[in-house]
Amino acid sequence: MAQEDLGIFKKEHRKTASLESLMSLVKIDLAQVNALILERLQSPVKLIAEIAGYLIKSGGKRLRPVLTLASAQLFNYQGNKAIGLAACVEFIHTATLLHDDVVDDSILRRGHASANQIWGNQASVLVGDFLFSRAFELMVEQESLAALKVLSKASSTISQGEVLQLLHINDLTMTVEKYLEIVHAKTATLFEAATRIGPIIAQKSYEDEKKLAEFGRDLGIAFQLVDDVLDYTAEEALLGKAIGDDFREGKITLPVIYAYQMGDQSEKSFWHKTMVNLEQDKKDFNQAIILLKKYQAFEKTLSLAEQYIQKAKQTLTTFPISPIREALLETCTYVMSRHS
Amino acid sequence: MAQEDLGIFKKEHRKTASLESLMSLVKIDLAQVNALILERLQSPVKLIAEIAGYLIKSGGKRLRPVLTLASAQLFNYQGNKAIGLAACVEFIHTATLLHDDVVDDSILRRGHASANQIWGNQASVLVGDFLFSRAFELMVEQESLAALKVLSKASSTISQGEVLQLLHINDLTMTVEKYLEIVHAKTATLFEAATRIGPIIAQKSYEDEKKLAEFGRDLGIAFQLVDDVLDYTAEEALLGKAIGDDFREGKITLPVIYAYQMGDQSEKSFWHKTMVNLEQDKKDFNQAIILLKKYQAFEKTLSLAEQYIQKAKQTLTTFPISPIREALLETCTYVMSRHS
């Protein structure tokens, strides 16, 4: 089921917003980040370079390290710490994905077979550990204790968020607040750390640090909420991962929480059967979509995401106009309009 | 099969060596380390504190953090960084154990059901990540970039060693050199980092750092080689984990490498059937012991361990006599004589 069919993503967003301006402004730095990532993937143990390389190269948009580079640029940072710290952010992200796929027993990741499918869970766990360690080595080399504090704290918050998510994986009665707490911890924390690094290494005020942290957090929460909707509505080829994963795994996300809360007894039973007991037949995914649409669960989720995006934009507009600020504002719009 | 039956551990070792002197010299600091560990296990996510607490409290001897405290004492270090860094060493160790048990699918750990048996692999992977992150948070708080460099490097070496071990898990043709490379990376590296921290935080010479690193590494390698023998010969109640684990999992350790190298064709087939194909019946473990004894595989392993211990002792004796130096020398003897 494509987004067009649902008509829930605003047309003006689809037409205009892209990551192009942002990408072109950080292009030179990003090339250095990519080179550093490839260099630090190396290990005398070839399997490590193979697995880590497979994941890192199959790529994604490098949104998190790009945000680090952009936040450094916003404060006119001229030093050389941004490159290493951006690479470090991507390593943490990739390590988290590897362990996530083990925990979720995923089959696809970014449109390719997931690492655990190819090399097994054992290697995925250990190579994830390697990437975490490499991230910390890279951090330490930058010799910024303040950045180290933010990133090590972020890493521990993320793992706590992951456990919290595991505990609530098929908890239909989860509140919206609890769900947002999980999203904040497991997804938005790395965005928050990524954008906070700019003012830190540029040695700006604590006030600026706080603003950029808020900006990253709001953007990250919106990003995850849009992801939750896309997992039901995107075209598989665009999303780059299996559509309906959350449903099949019984992973309760915000659209389902809304539909469950508003559902009648027989609908509640449907959610219970499919997402808690994981008794699913072929028609159930379509039935889920029907119920989610009945209660405007996608619209509500996207409308909440839009609130976070508006807040992120407001925070940004407290800084003087500049090409990088405008590109970050467009990034906010892009997050709301993305197809993948 | 008890050690006494095999008669391979020297009697004078059994009688005299213990960790008592060492433990009594670091007692006050160790109490602080334990308090700090308990404090930092806490998380708003209760399951994390539960799993991490289960592992940390079921405890072991805290040998690695004790070595950090002892190495600080050897250089008369008076500051407060040793406590935090010792706790950090124990967190890294515990995280590694958690992920190890997932990778090995272990049933017992330190005489108790392993965490993955009780809470499942998913939670074990994520709580391991939490402990790694907590370790880095603790490190960063000590604000010693030199210690951070050593510990983050150690962490990445350990994970590479773990992957290397996984790649060779049922490789009977592994050389002794390759095996020692794995042992160095996955076990001895943390000992090496633990003992190196003393001269680092006491701001001693690079020469002293190198000596303590060598001491820790040699002790760590000996420790693992003795472990390899104990896995075949210890009494289960003393060892605190299931005897014969390595055999059942097809994990090739030094005694088997020796016996395989010297075995005739039918013996090589036996090792292949049991450790590569994992076709094992009840009598095979005893048959393995018979072959290992036939080629003095335990004696040879312990004799190699003894060489590392002698080297560790020699390194120590380049420092002036002191109670902590004598206690560390006794620790070397203890490692050779331990029953568990």
PDB file of N, CA, C and O in Angstrom, chain A residues 64-123:
ATOM      1  N   ARG A  64      22.691  10.994  10.652  1.00  0.00           N
ATOM      2  CA  ARG A  64      23.205  11.391  11.968  1.00  0.00           C
ATOM      3  C   ARG A  64      24.582  12.062  11.889  1.00  0.00           C
ATOM      4  O   ARG A  64      24.764  13.162  12.429  1.00  0.00           O
ATOM      5  N   PRO A  65      25.556  11.443  11.201  1.00  0.00           N
ATOM      6  CA  PRO A  65      26.839  12.152  11.087  1.00  0.00           C
ATOM      7  C   PRO A  65      26.718  13.470  10.316  1.00  0.00           C
ATOM      8  O   PRO A  65      27.423  14.440  10.636  1.00  0.00           O
ATOM      9  N   VAL A  66      25.804  13.511   9.351  1.00  0.00           N
ATOM     10  CA  VAL A  66      25.593  14.761   8.618  1.00  0.00           C
ATOM     11  C   VAL A  66      25.095  15.845   9.577  1.00  0.00           C
ATOM     12  O   VAL A  66      25.505  17.007   9.504  1.00  0.00           O
ATOM     13  N   LEU A  67      24.230  15.467  10.512  1.00  0.00           N
ATOM     14  CA  LEU A  67      23.737  16.440  11.492  1.00  0.00           C
ATOM     15  C   LEU A  67      24.878  16.950  12.374  1.00  0.00           C
ATOM     16  O   LEU A  67      24.891  18.120  12.777  1.00  0.00           O
ATOM     17  N   THR A  68      25.816  16.072  12.702  1.00  0.00           N
ATOM     18  CA  THR A  68      26.980  16.514  13.478  1.00  0.00           C
ATOM     19  C   THR A  68      27.783  17.548  12.688  1.00  0.00           C
ATOM     20  O   THR A  68      28.150  18.606  13.211  1.00  0.00           O
ATOM     21  N   LEU A  69      28.042  17.241  11.420  1.00  0.00           N
ATOM     22  CA  LEU A  69      28.794  18.175  10.580  1.00  0.00           C
ATOM     23  C   LEU A  69      28.049  19.500  10.440  1.00  0.00           C
ATOM     24  O   LEU A  69      28.640  20.586  10.515  1.00  0.00           O
ATOM     25  N   ALA A  70      26.728  19.398  10.263  1.00  0.00           N
ATOM     26  CA  ALA A  70      25.919  20.605  10.088  1.00  0.00           C
ATOM     27  C   ALA A  70      25.905  21.441  11.359  1.00  0.00           C
ATOM     28  O   ALA A  70      25.990  22.677  11.308  1.00  0.00           O
ATOM     29  N   SER A  71      25.804  20.788  12.506  1.00  0.00           N
ATOM     30  CA  SER A  71      25.743  21.554  13.763  1.00  0.00           C
ATOM     31  C   SER A  71      27.092  22.231  14.025  1.00  0.00           C
ATOM     32  O   SER A  71      27.140  23.320  14.602  1.00  0.00           O
ATOM     33  N   ALA A  72      28.180  21.604  13.598  1.00  0.00           N
ATOM     34  CA  ALA A  72      29.496  22.250  13.722  1.00  0.00           C
ATOM     35  C   ALA A  72      29.550  23.474  12.805  1.00  0.00           C
ATOM     36  O   ALA A  72      30.038  24.538  13.194  1.00  0.00           O
ATOM     37  N   GLN A  73      29.009  23.311  11.602  1.00  0.00           N
ATOM     38  CA  GLN A  73      29.025  24.399  10.631  1.00  0.00           C
ATOM     39  C   GLN A  73      28.154  25.582  11.087  1.00  0.00           C
ATOM     40  O   GLN A  73      28.492  26.742  10.856  1.00  0.00           O
ATOM     41  N   LEU A  74      27.054  25.258  11.748  1.00  0.00           N
ATOM     42  CA  LEU A  74      26.157  26.307  12.254  1.00  0.00           C
ATOM     43  C   LEU A  74      26.901  27.257  13.183  1.00  0.00           C
ATOM     44  O   LEU A  74      26.570  28.437  13.289  1.00  0.00           O
ATOM     45  N   PHE A  75      27.917  26.727  13.881  1.00  0.00           N
ATOM     46  CA  PHE A  75      28.686  27.568  14.808  1.00  0.00           C
ATOM     47  C   PHE A  75      30.056  27.934  14.229  1.00  0.00           C
ATOM     48  O   PHE A  75      30.974  28.265  14.979  1.00  0.00           O
ATOM     49  N   ASN A  76      30.160  27.819  12.900  1.00  0.00           N
ATOM     50  CA  ASN A  76      31.417  28.190  12.233  1.00  0.00           C
ATOM     51  C   ASN A  76      32.637  27.482  12.787  1.00  0.00           C
ATOM     52  O   ASN A  76      33.727  28.051  12.841  1.00  0.00           O
ATOM     53  N   TYR A  77      32.451  26.244  13.206  1.00  0.00           N
ATOM     54  CA  TYR A  77      33.580  25.494  13.766  1.00  0.00           C
ATOM     55  C   TYR A  77      34.608  25.220  12.674  1.00  0.00           C
ATOM     56  O   TYR A  77      34.263  24.753  11.583  1.00  0.00           O
ATOM     57  N   GLN A  78      35.876  25.518  12.951  1.00  0.00           N
ATOM     58  CA  GLN A  78      36.914  25.372  11.929  1.00  0.00           C
ATOM     59  C   GLN A  78      37.905  24.245  12.228  1.00  0.00           C
ATOM     60  O   GLN A  78      38.806  23.995  11.431  1.00  0.00           O
ATOM     61  N   GLY A  79      37.773  23.601  13.380  1.00  0.00           N
ATOM     62  CA  GLY A  79      38.767  22.585  13.782  1.00  0.00           C
ATOM     63  C   GLY A  79      38.556  21.246  13.095  1.00  0.00           C
ATOM     64  O   GLY A  79      37.780  21.134  12.142  1.00  0.00           O
ATOM     65  N   ASN A  80      39.254  20.237  13.575  1.00  0.00           N
ATOM     66  CA  ASN A  80      39.195  18.929  12.907  1.00  0.00           C
ATOM     67  C   ASN A  80      38.497  17.838  13.730  1.00  0.00           C
ATOM     68  O   ASN A  80      38.592  16.664  13.404  1.00  0.00           O
ATOM     69  N   LYS A  81      37.820  18.221  14.817  1.00  0.00           N
ATOM     70  CA  LYS A  81      37.181  17.199  15.653  1.00  0.00           C
ATOM     71  C   LYS A  81      35.849  16.712  15.080  1.00  0.00           C
ATOM     72  O   LYS A  81      35.385  15.625  15.410  1.00  0.00           O
ATOM     73  N   ALA A  82      35.206  17.529  14.245  1.00  0.00           N
ATOM     74  CA  ALA A  82      33.863  17.182  13.767  1.00  0.00           C
ATOM     75  C   ALA A  82      33.883  15.891  12.938  1.00  0.00           C
ATOM     76  O   ALA A  82      32.968  15.061  13.039  1.00  0.00           O
ATOM     77  N   ILE A  83      34.929  15.730  12.130  1.00  0.00           N
ATOM     78  CA  ILE A  83      35.029  14.554  11.254  1.00  0.00           C
ATOM     79  C   ILE A  83      35.016  13.264  12.101  1.00  0.00           C
ATOM     80  O   ILE A  83      34.203  12.358  11.873  1.00  0.00           O
ATOM     81  N   GLY A  84      35.925  13.202  13.067  1.00  0.00           N
ATOM     82  CA  GLY A  84      36.046  12.004  13.903  1.00  0.00           C
ATOM     83  C   GLY A  84      34.782  11.737  14.704  1.00  0.00           C
ATOM     84  O   GLY A  84      34.339  10.588  14.828  1.00  0.00           O
ATOM     85  N   LEU A  85      34.190  12.802  15.238  1.00  0.00           N
ATOM     86  CA  LEU A  85      32.997  12.605  16.069  1.00  0.00           C
ATOM     87  C   LEU A  85      31.789  12.206  15.216  1.00  0.00           C
ATOM     88  O   LEU A  85      30.941  11.422  15.651  1.00  0.00           O
ATOM     89  N   ALA A  86      31.727  12.735  13.993  1.00  0.00           N
ATOM     90  CA  ALA A  86      30.642  12.335  13.086  1.00  0.00           C
ATOM     91  C   ALA A  86      30.781  10.848  12.733  1.00  0.00           C
ATOM     92  O   ALA A  86      29.790  10.097  12.744  1.00  0.00           O
ATOM     93  N   ALA A  87      31.998  10.404  12.464  1.00  0.00           N
ATOM     94  CA  ALA A  87      32.219   8.990  12.170  1.00  0.00           C
ATOM     95  C   ALA A  87      31.824   8.130  13.368  1.00  0.00           C
ATOM     96  O   ALA A  87      31.210   7.066  13.224  1.00  0.00           O
ATOM     97  N   CYS A  88      32.156   8.630  14.538  1.00  0.00           N
ATOM     98  CA  CYS A  88      31.834   7.938  15.778  1.00  0.00           C
ATOM     99  C   CYS A  88      30.316   7.780  15.945  1.00  0.00           C
ATOM    100  O   CYS A  88      29.824   6.716  16.330  1.00  0.00           O
ATOM    101  N   VAL A  89      29.569   8.845  15.629  1.00  0.00           N
ATOM    102  CA  VAL A  89      28.103   8.786  15.693  1.00  0.00           C
ATOM    103  C   VAL A  89      27.582   7.695  14.747  1.00  0.00           C
ATOM    104  O   VAL A  89      26.695   6.913  15.107  1.00  0.00           O
ATOM    105  N   GLU A  90      28.150   7.615  13.547  1.00  0.00           N
ATOM    106  CA  GLU A  90      27.700   6.600  12.591  1.00  0.00           C
ATOM    107  C   GLU A  90      28.054   5.185  13.083  1.00  0.00           C
ATOM    108  O   GLU A  90      27.274   4.243  12.904  1.00  0.00           O
ATOM    109  N   PHE A  91      29.218   5.038  13.716  1.00  0.00           N
ATOM    110  CA  PHE A  91      29.593   3.731  14.267  1.00  0.00           C
ATOM    111  C   PHE A  91      28.612   3.294  15.361  1.00  0.00           C
ATOM    112  O   PHE A  91      28.191   2.145  15.404  1.00  0.00           O
ATOM    113  N   ILE A  92      28.263   4.215  16.245  1.00  0.00           N
ATOM    114  CA  ILE A  92      27.302   3.873  17.308  1.00  0.00           C
ATOM    115  C   ILE A  92      25.971   3.462  16.674  1.00  0.00           C
ATOM    116  O   ILE A  92      25.363   2.461  17.056  1.00  0.00           O
ATOM    117  N   HIS A  93      25.543   4.241  15.681  1.00  0.00           N
ATOM    118  CA  HIS A  93      24.280   3.941  15.004  1.00  0.00           C
ATOM    119  C   HIS A  93      24.325   2.544  14.375  1.00  0.00           C
ATOM    120  O   HIS A  93      23.399   1.745  14.536  1.00  0.00           O
ATOM    121  N   THR A  94      25.408   2.239  13.678  1.00  0.00           N
ATOM    122  CA  THR A  94      25.511   0.954  12.982  1.00  0.00           C
ATOM    123  C   THR A  94      25.588  -0.210  13.974  1.00  0.00           C
ATOM    124  O   THR A  94      24.981  -1.263  13.759  1.00  0.00           O
ATOM    125  N   ALA A  95      26.310  -0.009  15.073  1.00  0.00           N
ATOM    126  CA  ALA A  95      26.384  -1.049  16.103  1.00  0.00           C
ATOM    127  C   ALA A  95      24.988  -1.333  16.660  1.00  0.00           C
ATOM    128  O   ALA A  95      24.591  -2.492  16.852  1.00  0.00           O
ATOM    129  N   THR A  96      24.229  -0.263  16.887  1.00  0.00           N
ATOM    130  CA  THR A  96      22.872  -0.408  17.407  1.00  0.00           C
ATOM    131  C   THR A  96      21.997  -1.180  16.418  1.00  0.00           C
ATOM    132  O   THR A  96      21.236  -2.063  16.813  1.00  0.00           O
ATOM    133  N   LEU A  97      22.132  -0.850  15.123  1.00  0.00           N
ATOM    134  CA  LEU A  97      21.353  -1.559  14.102  1.00  0.00           C
ATOM    135  C   LEU A  97      21.678  -3.052  14.106  1.00  0.00           C
ATOM    136  O   LEU A  97      20.785  -3.901  14.026  1.00  0.00           O
ATOM    137  N   LEU A  98      22.962  -3.380  14.188  1.00  0.00           N
ATOM    138  CA  LEU A  98      23.386  -4.790  14.186  1.00  0.00           C
ATOM    139  C   LEU A  98      22.741  -5.546  15.346  1.00  0.00           C
ATOM    140  O   LEU A  98      22.193  -6.638  15.166  1.00  0.00           O
ATOM    141  N   HIS A  99      22.828  -4.974  16.547  1.00  0.00           N
ATOM    142  CA  HIS A  99      22.255  -5.638  17.714  1.00  0.00           C
ATOM    143  C   HIS A  99      20.729  -5.649  17.651  1.00  0.00           C
ATOM    144  O   HIS A  99      20.093  -6.617  18.056  1.00  0.00           O
ATOM    145  N   ASP A 100      20.157  -4.578  17.133  1.00  0.00           N
ATOM    146  CA  ASP A 100      18.702  -4.515  16.927  1.00  0.00           C
ATOM    147  C   ASP A 100      18.214  -5.668  16.066  1.00  0.00           C
ATOM    148  O   ASP A 100      17.202  -6.293  16.357  1.00  0.00           O
ATOM    149  N   ASP A 101      18.933  -5.896  14.968  1.00  0.00           N
ATOM    150  CA  ASP A 101      18.511  -6.940  14.040  1.00  0.00           C
ATOM    151  C   ASP A 101      18.604  -8.317  14.689  1.00  0.00           C
ATOM    152  O   ASP A 101      17.794  -9.200  14.400  1.00  0.00           O
ATOM    153  N   VAL A 102      19.587  -8.505  15.572  1.00  0.00           N
ATOM    154  CA  VAL A 102      19.676  -9.767  16.313  1.00  0.00           C
ATOM    155  C   VAL A 102      18.469  -9.896  17.238  1.00  0.00           C
ATOM    156  O   VAL A 102      17.793 -10.919  17.280  1.00  0.00           O
ATOM    157  N   VAL A 103      18.195  -8.805  17.964  1.00  0.00           N
ATOM    158  CA  VAL A 103      17.107  -8.827  18.941  1.00  0.00           C
ATOM    159  C   VAL A 103      15.755  -9.036  18.243  1.00  0.00           C
ATOM    160  O   VAL A 103      14.902  -9.781  18.713  1.00  0.00           O
ATOM    161  N   ASP A 104      15.581  -8.375  17.093  1.00  0.00           N
ATOM    162  CA  ASP A 104      14.300  -8.468  16.373  1.00  0.00           C
ATOM    163  C   ASP A 104      14.238  -9.657  15.431  1.00  0.00           C
ATOM    164  O   ASP A 104      13.195  -9.907  14.829  1.00  0.00           O
ATOM    165  N   ASP A 105      15.390 -10.325  15.231  1.00  0.00           N
ATOM    166  CA  ASP A 105      15.469 -11.419  14.268  1.00  0.00           C
ATOM    167  C   ASP A 105      15.039 -10.944  12.879  1.00  0.00           C
ATOM    168  O   ASP A 105      14.266 -11.607  12.184  1.00  0.00           O
ATOM    169  N   SER A 106      15.546  -9.786  12.489  1.00  0.00           N
ATOM    170  CA  SER A 106      15.147  -9.172  11.219  1.00  0.00           C
ATOM    171  C   SER A 106      15.734  -9.896  10.015  1.00  0.00           C
ATOM    172  O   SER A 106      16.771 -10.546  10.115  1.00  0.00           O
ATOM    173  N   ILE A 107      15.079  -9.737   8.891  1.00  0.00           N
ATOM    174  CA  ILE A 107      15.506 -10.393   7.658  1.00  0.00           C
ATOM    175  C   ILE A 107      16.112  -9.379   6.686  1.00  0.00           C
ATOM    176  O   ILE A 107      17.090  -9.647   6.019  1.00  0.00           O
ATOM    177  N   LEU A 108      15.511  -8.206   6.641  1.00  0.00           N
ATOM    178  CA  LEU A 108      16.008  -7.159   5.746  1.00  0.00           C
ATOM    179  C   LEU A 108      16.474  -5.950   6.549  1.00  0.00           C
ATOM    180  O   LEU A 108      15.940  -5.638   7.611  1.00  0.00           O
ATOM    181  N   ARG A 109      17.469  -5.261   5.993  1.00  0.00           N
ATOM    182  CA  ARG A 109      17.928  -3.995   6.573  1.00  0.00           C
ATOM    183  C   ARG A 109      18.385  -3.145   5.407  1.00  0.00           C
ATOM    184  O   ARG A 109      19.251  -3.555   4.646  1.00  0.00           O
ATOM    185  N   ARG A 110      17.808  -1.955   5.267  1.00  0.00           N
ATOM    186  CA  ARG A 110      18.147  -1.059   4.159  1.00  0.00           C
ATOM    187  C   ARG A 110      18.062  -1.748   2.807  1.00  0.00           C
ATOM    188  O   ARG A 110      18.910  -1.569   1.940  1.00  0.00           O
ATOM    189  N   GLY A 111      17.064  -2.614   2.650  1.00  0.00           N
ATOM    190  CA  GLY A 111      16.838  -3.248   1.364  1.00  0.00           C
ATOM    191  C   GLY A 111      17.722  -4.436   1.055  1.00  0.00           C
ATOM    192  O   GLY A 111      17.590  -5.078   0.029  1.00  0.00           O
ATOM    193  N   HIS A 112      18.683  -4.722   1.952  1.00  0.00           N
ATOM    194  CA  HIS A 112      19.546  -5.893   1.766  1.00  0.00           C
ATOM    195  C   HIS A 112      19.266  -6.898   2.879  1.00  0.00           C
ATOM    196  O   HIS A 112      18.679  -6.564   3.893  1.00  0.00           O
ATOM    197  N   ALA A 113      19.734  -8.140   2.653  1.00  0.00           N
ATOM    198  CA  ALA A 113      19.631  -9.130   3.717  1.00  0.00           C
ATOM    199  C   ALA A 113      20.356  -8.575   4.945  1.00  0.00           C
ATOM    200  O   ALA A 113      21.410  -7.961   4.826  1.00  0.00           O
ATOM    201  N   SER A 114      19.777  -8.743   6.150  1.00  0.00           N
ATOM    202  CA  SER A 114      20.430  -8.232   7.352  1.00  0.00           C
ATOM    203  C   SER A 114      21.651  -9.097   7.679  1.00  0.00           C
ATOM    204  O   SER A 114      21.722 -10.261   7.294  1.00  0.00           O
ATOM    205  N   ALA A 115      22.609  -8.506   8.402  1.00  0.00           N
ATOM    206  CA  ALA A 115      23.879  -9.197   8.696  1.00  0.00           C
ATOM    207  C   ALA A 115      23.649 -10.506   9.440  1.00  0.00           C
ATOM    208  O   ALA A 115      24.310 -11.512   9.168  1.00  0.00           O
ATOM    209  N   ASN A 116      22.695 -10.507  10.366  1.00  0.00           N
ATOM    210  CA  ASN A 116      22.435 -11.735  11.127  1.00  0.00           C
ATOM    211  C   ASN A 116      21.901 -12.847  10.233  1.00  0.00           C
ATOM    212  O   ASN A 116      22.122 -14.030  10.503  1.00  0.00           O
ATOM    213  N   GLN A 117      21.221 -12.462   9.131  1.00  0.00           N
ATOM    214  CA  GLN A 117      20.746 -13.473   8.193  1.00  0.00           C
ATOM    215  C   GLN A 117      21.911 -14.105   7.435  1.00  0.00           C
ATOM    216  O   GLN A 117      21.899 -15.293   7.144  1.00  0.00           O
ATOM    217  N   ILE A 118      22.911 -13.312   7.110  1.00  0.00           N
ATOM    218  CA  ILE A 118      24.038 -13.815   6.318  1.00  0.00           C
ATOM    219  C   ILE A 118      25.082 -14.491   7.196  1.00  0.00           C
ATOM    220  O   ILE A 118      25.531 -15.592   6.910  1.00  0.00           O
ATOM    221  N   TRP A 119      25.483 -13.832   8.284  1.00  0.00           N
ATOM    222  CA  TRP A 119      26.615 -14.338   9.084  1.00  0.00           C
ATOM    223  C   TRP A 119      26.204 -14.945  10.425  1.00  0.00           C
ATOM    224  O   TRP A 119      27.064 -15.426  11.156  1.00  0.00           O
ATOM    225  N   GLY A 120      24.920 -14.861  10.738  1.00  0.00           N
ATOM    226  CA  GLY A 120      24.482 -15.433  12.011  1.00  0.00           C
ATOM    227  C   GLY A 120      24.504 -14.431  13.145  1.00  0.00           C
ATOM    228  O   GLY A 120      25.166 -13.403  13.082  1.00  0.00           O
ATOM    229  N   ASN A 121      23.745 -14.751  14.190  1.00  0.00           N
ATOM    230  CA  ASN A 121      23.626 -13.863  15.343  1.00  0.00           C
ATOM    231  C   ASN A 121      24.941 -13.697  16.098  1.00  0.00           C
ATOM    232  O   ASN A 121      25.238 -12.625  16.615  1.00  0.00           O
ATOM    233  N   GLN A 122      25.699 -14.792  16.189  1.00  0.00           N
ATOM    234  CA  GLN A 122      26.924 -14.734  16.986  1.00  0.00           C
ATOM    235  C   GLN A 122      27.867 -13.662  16.467  1.00  0.00           C
ATOM    236  O   GLN A 122      28.327 -12.794  17.216  1.00  0.00           O
ATOM    237  N   ALA A 123      28.148 -13.725  15.150  1.00  0.00           N
ATOM    238  CA  ALA A 123      29.056 -12.739  14.562  1.00  0.00           C
ATOM    239  C   ALA A 123      28.460 -11.339  14.665  1.00  0.00           C
ATOM    240  O   ALA A 123      29.181 -10.365  14.906  1.00  0.00           O
TER     241      ALA A 123
END
